[in-house]
C-alpha angles and dihedrals in degrees: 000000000000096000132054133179140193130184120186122191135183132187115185139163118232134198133178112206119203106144093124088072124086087253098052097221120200128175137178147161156137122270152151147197127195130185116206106195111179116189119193135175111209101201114243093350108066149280130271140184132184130198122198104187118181123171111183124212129338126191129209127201084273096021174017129263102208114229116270136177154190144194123212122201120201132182127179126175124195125217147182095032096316084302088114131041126202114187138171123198123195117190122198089001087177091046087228104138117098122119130233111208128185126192117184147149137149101310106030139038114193128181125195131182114192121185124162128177106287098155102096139159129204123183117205141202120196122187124176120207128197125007122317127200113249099182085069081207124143137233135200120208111217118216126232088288098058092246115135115239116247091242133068112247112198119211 
């Protein structure tokens, strides 16, 4: 009950079509992507999730994206009585996502790096004002007829 997991995976064929240019340009190739997010609660202390994500190699019409990854961190911690949320976020913890690109033919070779500033925190505060509903149950308000309405209506 206190940890959570989800994997997601994807295996695809790709292929870049060009063929209608002077050059005739045809790519292909095999590749995947996958996403890990962990959730835990650690009682009385805090929660905390982590998210691994990884896509391997995309092609263009005149090239190939090398694989790149991150990992993102997040802890939240709930007080007064759920009533205020503290919560850090740290994006690309490992400051692993950039992106190698290469373009070529026949005639050119070009290679670009590109690497911004991924690696991000957000601090957060959260206060809830009023009564909330903790059933989390629904409703539904019935009209002078007695027929229930199409829609949920929370109270």
């Amino acid at each position: 009950k206190w940890w959570s997991t989800n994997l997601t995976f994807s295996y695809f064929r790709a292929e870049a079509d060009a063929s209608n240019i002077e050059q005739g340009l045809i790519n292909k190739t095999y590749s995947w992507s996958g996403r890990l997010m962990s959730n835990m609660r650690i009682p009385d202390l805090f929660d905390l999730q982590l998210v691994y994500f990884y896509s391997g190699d995309r092609i263009s019409a005149q090239g190939e994206i090398d694989p790149f990854h991150a990992l993102n961190i997040a802890l939240n911690k709930d007080l007064f009585e759920k009533r205020l949320s503290i919560g850090l976020n740290v994006n690309d913890v490992l400051n692993t996502l950039k992106f190698n690109i290469d373009f070529s033919d026949e005639n050119y070779r070009e290679t670009v790096t590109h690497k911004r500033e991924t690696r991000t925190a957000f601090l957060t505060f959260t206060y809830r004002f009023g009564e909330s509903d903790k059933s989390g149950d629904k409703k539904r308000k019935r009209d002078n007829n007695g027929n229930q309405p199409d829609v949920d209506i929370d109270f």
